[in-house]
Coordinates of C-alpha atoms and ligand atoms in Angstrom, one line a residue:
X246 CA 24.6 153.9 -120.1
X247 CA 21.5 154.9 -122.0
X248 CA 19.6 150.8 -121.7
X249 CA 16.6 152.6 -123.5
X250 CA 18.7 152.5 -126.9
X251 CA 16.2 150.1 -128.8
X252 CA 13.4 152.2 -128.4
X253 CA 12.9 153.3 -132.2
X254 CA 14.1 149.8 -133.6
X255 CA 14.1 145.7 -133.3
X256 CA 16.6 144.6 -130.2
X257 CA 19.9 145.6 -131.4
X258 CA 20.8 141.6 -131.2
X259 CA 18.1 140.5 -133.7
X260 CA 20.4 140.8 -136.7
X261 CA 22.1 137.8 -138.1
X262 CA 25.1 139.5 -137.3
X263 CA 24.8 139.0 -133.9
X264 CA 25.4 136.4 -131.7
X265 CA 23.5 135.0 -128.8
X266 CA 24.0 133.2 -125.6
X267 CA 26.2 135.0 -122.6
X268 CA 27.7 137.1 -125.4
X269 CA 24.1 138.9 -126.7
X270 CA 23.5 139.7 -123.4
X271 CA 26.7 141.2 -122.8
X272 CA 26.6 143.2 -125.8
X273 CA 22.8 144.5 -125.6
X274 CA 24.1 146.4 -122.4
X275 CA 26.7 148.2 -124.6
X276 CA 25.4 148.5 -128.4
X277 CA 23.3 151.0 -130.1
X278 CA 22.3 150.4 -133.4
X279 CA 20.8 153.3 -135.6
X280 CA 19.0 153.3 -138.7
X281 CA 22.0 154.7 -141.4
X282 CA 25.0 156.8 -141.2
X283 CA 23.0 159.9 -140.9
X284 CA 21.9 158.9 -137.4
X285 CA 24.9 157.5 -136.4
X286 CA 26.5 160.6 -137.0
X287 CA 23.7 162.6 -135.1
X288 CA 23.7 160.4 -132.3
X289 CA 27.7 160.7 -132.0
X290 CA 27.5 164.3 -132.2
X291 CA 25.1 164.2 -129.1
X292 CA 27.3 162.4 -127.1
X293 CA 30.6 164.5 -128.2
X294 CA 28.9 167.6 -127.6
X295 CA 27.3 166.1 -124.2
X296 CA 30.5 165.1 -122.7
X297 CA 32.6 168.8 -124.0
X298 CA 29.8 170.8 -122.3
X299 CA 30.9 169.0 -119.0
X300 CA 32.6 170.6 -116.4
X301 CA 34.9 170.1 -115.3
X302 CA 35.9 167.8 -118.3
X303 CA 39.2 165.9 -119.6
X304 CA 40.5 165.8 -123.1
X305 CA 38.4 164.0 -125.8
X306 CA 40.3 161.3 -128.1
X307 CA 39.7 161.9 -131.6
X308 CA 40.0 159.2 -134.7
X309 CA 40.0 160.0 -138.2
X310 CA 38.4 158.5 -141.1
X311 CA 35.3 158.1 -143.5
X312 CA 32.9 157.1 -140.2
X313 CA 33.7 160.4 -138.7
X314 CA 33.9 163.1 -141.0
X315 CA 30.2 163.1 -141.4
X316 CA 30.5 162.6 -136.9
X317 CA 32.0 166.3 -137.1
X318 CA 30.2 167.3 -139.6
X319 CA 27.1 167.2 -137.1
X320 CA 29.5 168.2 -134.3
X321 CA 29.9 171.4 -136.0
X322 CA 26.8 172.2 -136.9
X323 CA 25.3 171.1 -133.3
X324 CA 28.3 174.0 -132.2
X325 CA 27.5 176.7 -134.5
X326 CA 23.8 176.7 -133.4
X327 CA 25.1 177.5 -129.5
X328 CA 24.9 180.8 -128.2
X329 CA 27.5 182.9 -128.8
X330 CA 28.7 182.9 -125.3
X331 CA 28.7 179.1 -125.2
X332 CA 30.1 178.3 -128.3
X333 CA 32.9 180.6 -127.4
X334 CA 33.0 178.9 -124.0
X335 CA 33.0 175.3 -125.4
X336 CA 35.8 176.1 -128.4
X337 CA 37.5 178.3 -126.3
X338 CA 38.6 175.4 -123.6
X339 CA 38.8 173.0 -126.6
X340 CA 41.4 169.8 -125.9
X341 CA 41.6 166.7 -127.8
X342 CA 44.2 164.2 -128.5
X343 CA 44.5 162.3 -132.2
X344 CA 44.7 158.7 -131.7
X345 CA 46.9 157.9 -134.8
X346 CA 49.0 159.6 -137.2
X347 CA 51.0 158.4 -140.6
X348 CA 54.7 158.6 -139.6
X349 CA 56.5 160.6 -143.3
X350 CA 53.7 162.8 -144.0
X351 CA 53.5 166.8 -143.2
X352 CA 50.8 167.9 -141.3
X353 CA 50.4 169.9 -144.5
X354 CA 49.6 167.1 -146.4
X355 CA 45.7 166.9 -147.5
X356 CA 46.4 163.2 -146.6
X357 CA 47.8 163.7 -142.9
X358 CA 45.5 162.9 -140.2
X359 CA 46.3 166.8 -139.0
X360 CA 44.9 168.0 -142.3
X361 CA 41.6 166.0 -141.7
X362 CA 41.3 167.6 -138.6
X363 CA 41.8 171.0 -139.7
X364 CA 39.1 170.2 -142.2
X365 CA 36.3 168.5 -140.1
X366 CA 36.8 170.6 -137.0
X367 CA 40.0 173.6 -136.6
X368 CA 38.7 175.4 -139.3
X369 CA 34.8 174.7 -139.2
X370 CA 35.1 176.0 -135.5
X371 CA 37.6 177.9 -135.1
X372 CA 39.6 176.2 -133.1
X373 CA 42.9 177.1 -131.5
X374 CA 45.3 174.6 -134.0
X375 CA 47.6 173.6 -130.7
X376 CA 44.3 172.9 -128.9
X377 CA 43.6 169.5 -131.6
X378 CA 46.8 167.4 -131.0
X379 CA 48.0 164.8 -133.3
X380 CA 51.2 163.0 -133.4
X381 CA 54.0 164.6 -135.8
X382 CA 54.2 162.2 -138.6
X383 CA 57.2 164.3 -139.4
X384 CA 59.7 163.3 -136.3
X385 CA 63.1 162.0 -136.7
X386 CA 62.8 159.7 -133.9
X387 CA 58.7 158.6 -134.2
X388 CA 59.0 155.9 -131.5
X389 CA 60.6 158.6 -129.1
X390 CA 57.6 160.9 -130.8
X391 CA 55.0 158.0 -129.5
X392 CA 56.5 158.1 -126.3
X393 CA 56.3 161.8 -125.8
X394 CA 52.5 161.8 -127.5
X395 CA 51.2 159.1 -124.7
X396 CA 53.0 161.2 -121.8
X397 CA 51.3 164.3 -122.9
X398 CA 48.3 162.8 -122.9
X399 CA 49.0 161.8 -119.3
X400 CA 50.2 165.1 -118.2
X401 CA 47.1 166.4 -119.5
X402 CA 45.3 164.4 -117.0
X403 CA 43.9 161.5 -119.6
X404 CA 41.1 160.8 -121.9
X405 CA 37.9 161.6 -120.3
X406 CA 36.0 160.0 -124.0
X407 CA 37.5 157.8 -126.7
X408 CA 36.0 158.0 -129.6
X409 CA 37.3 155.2 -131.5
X410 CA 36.3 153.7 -135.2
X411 CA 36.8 150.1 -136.6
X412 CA 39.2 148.8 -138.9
X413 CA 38.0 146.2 -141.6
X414 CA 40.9 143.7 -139.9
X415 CA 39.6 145.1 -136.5
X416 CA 42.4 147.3 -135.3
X417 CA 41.5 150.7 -133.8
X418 CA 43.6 153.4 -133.6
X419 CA 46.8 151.7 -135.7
X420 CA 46.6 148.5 -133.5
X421 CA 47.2 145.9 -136.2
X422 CA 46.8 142.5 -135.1
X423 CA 48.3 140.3 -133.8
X424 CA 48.1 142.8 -130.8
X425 CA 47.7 142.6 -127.0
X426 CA 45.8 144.5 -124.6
X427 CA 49.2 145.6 -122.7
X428 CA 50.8 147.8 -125.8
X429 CA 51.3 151.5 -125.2
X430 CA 52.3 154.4 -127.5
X431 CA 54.3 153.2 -130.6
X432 CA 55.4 153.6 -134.2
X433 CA 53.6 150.6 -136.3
X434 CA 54.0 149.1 -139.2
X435 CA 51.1 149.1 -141.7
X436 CA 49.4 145.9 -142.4
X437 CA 48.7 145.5 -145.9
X438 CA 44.9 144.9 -145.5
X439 CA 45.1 148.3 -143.3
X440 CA 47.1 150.5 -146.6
X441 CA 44.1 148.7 -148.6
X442 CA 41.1 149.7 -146.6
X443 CA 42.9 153.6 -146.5
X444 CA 44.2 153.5 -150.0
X445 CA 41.0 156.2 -151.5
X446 CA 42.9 159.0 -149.4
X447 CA 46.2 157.7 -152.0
X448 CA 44.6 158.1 -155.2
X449 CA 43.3 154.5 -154.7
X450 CA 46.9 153.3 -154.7
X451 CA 47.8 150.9 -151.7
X452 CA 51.5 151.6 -152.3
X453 CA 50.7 154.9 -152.0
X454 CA 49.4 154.6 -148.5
X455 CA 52.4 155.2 -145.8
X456 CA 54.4 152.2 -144.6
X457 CA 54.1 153.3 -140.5
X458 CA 52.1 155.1 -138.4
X459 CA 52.5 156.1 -134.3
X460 CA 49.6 155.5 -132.5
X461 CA 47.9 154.9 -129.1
X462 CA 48.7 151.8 -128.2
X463 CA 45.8 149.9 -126.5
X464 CA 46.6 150.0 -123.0
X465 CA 46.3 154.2 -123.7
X466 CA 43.2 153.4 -124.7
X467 CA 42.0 150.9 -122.6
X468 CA 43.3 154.3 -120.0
X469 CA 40.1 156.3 -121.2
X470 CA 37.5 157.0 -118.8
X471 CA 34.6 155.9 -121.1
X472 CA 35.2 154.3 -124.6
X473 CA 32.9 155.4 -127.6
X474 CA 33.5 152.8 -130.7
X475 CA 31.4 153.6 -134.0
X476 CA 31.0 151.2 -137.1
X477 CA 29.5 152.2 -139.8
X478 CA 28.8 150.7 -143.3
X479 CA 28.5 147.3 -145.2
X480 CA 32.6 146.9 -145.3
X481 CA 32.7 146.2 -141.5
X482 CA 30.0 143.8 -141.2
X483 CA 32.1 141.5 -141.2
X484 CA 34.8 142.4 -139.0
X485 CA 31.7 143.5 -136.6
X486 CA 30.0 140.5 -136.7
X487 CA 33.4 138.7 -135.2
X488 CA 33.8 141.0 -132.7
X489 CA 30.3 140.1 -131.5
X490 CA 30.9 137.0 -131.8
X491 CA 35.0 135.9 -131.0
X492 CA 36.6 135.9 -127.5
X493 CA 38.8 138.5 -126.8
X494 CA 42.4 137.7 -128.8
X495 CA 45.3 139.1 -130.0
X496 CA 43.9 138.7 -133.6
X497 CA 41.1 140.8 -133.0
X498 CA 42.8 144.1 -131.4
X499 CA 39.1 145.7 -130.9
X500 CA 38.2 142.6 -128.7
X501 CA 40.3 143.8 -125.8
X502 CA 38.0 147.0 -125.6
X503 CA 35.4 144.3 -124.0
X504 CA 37.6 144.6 -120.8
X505 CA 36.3 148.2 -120.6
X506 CA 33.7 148.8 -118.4
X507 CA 32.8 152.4 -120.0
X508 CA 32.4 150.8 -123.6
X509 CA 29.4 151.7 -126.0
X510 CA 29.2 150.8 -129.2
X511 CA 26.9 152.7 -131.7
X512 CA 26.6 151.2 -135.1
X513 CA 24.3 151.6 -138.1
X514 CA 22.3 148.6 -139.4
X515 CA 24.2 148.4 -142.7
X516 CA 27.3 148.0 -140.6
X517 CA 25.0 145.1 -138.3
X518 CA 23.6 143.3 -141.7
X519 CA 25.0 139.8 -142.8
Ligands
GLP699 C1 41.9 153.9 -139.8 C2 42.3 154.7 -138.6 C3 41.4 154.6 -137.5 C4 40.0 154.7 -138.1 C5 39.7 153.3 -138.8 C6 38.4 153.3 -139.6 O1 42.9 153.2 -140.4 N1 43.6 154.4 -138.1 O2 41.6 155.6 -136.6 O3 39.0 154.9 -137.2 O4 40.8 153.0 -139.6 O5 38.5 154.1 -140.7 P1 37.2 154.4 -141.6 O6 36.3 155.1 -140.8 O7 37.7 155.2 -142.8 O8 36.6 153.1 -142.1

């Protein structure tokens, strides 16, 4: 844990988002906070490309969404300027596990979290396709497809780094609440705030926005070595200021990650404004 993270800025604690008492303290020993999404991204990158240039290393978790295409972006470009050798080294022992998946959609589809993927990082790279696992949204039997998903990952020796973003209603990975900290691998159904927050990807239709999704179930994550969550944005102040803030709960799924002694948070200071 890097506990020189405030050097450029104020104490990541002295926004009104945060809290104080025993809980500030707690949280100053795992929160970064970076000027804007630019940094965030940069400083992800770092640590993604820091943890796939260790050896011997075990798969990375991967998550999806608006926080980390611009994460990959930087990835990818940190990647492209290795060496040759290296770069051919790094992509070449490439292994990563998707947290989440929508359960109807073909990896084909520009929607599917397998198609974001091969946008932000198969194709940029040139990575081997079976190397960037996801769940297949397509299964006939996608709690059986959950179940096989979290025994790969275990046959596969684990997640050495989770990197995990935030929900507006604070699920991560699909973990709608109410959730507890003991649920493994399973199909879910969608909350309704959840098909909201995704609906851009639908043509800005909620209805559009699959019903179910498999997904990690906590206790997978909560399996990781270390735990890497990023928030980013004005939308989850909100939802970051309660995590901060609330007890660990069912109605919080993110809370559990507090029982996690690997956790870091990084966020941006849009995402820490009231
Ligand atoms: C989605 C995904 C998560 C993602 C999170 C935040 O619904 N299931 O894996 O990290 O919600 O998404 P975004 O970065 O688009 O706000």
């Amino acid at each position: 844990m890097d506990l020189n993270v405030h050097r450029q800025r104020p104490p990541a604690l002295s926004s009104p988002a945060a809290t104080s008492g025993p809980e500030a303290s707690w949280w100053s020993r795992h929160i970064q906070v970076v000027g804007d999404a630019d940094q965030l991204a940069g400083r992800v990158a770092d640590l993604l490309l820091g943890e796939l240039q260790a050896i011997p290393r075990l798969p990375l978790g991967l998550a999806t969404g608006r926080t980390m295409t611009p994460v990959y972006a930087a990835l990818a470009a940190r990647i492209e300027g290795l060496p040759a050798a290296t770069r051919q080294a790094l992509t070449g022992r490439w292994r990563s596990f998707n947290l989440d998946e929508y359960v109807g959609l073909p990896p084909e589809d520009p929607r599917s979290f397998a198609a974001a993927m091969r946008r932000d990082l198969v194709g940029p790279l040139g990575l081997e396709p079976r190397s960037v696992a996801v769940p297949d949204g397509l299964a006939a039997d996608p709690q059986r497809e959950a179940r096989r998903y979290g025994a790969a990952i275990a046959a596969a020796g684990g997640i050495g780094l989770q990197l995990l973003g935030l929900g507006e209603n604070g699920h991560v990975g699909f973990n709608e609440p109410p959730c507890n900290a003991d649920v493994l691998s399973r199909c879910v159904s969608l909350s309704e705030a959840t098909r909201r927050q995704n609906a851009a990807a639908f043509g800005g239709d909620p209805a559009a926005v699959p019903q179910r999704a498999i997904t990690l179930g906590l206790a997978d994550i909560l399996r990781s070595g270390r735990i890497l969550l990023v928030v980013s944005g004005p939308a989850k102040a909100a939802v970051l200021r309660r995590l901060l803030n609330e007890p660990p709960s069912p109605s919080l799924p993110a809370s559990w990650l507090r029982g996690h002694p690997g956790l870091r948070l990084i966020v941006d200071r849009a995402a820490m404004a009231d």
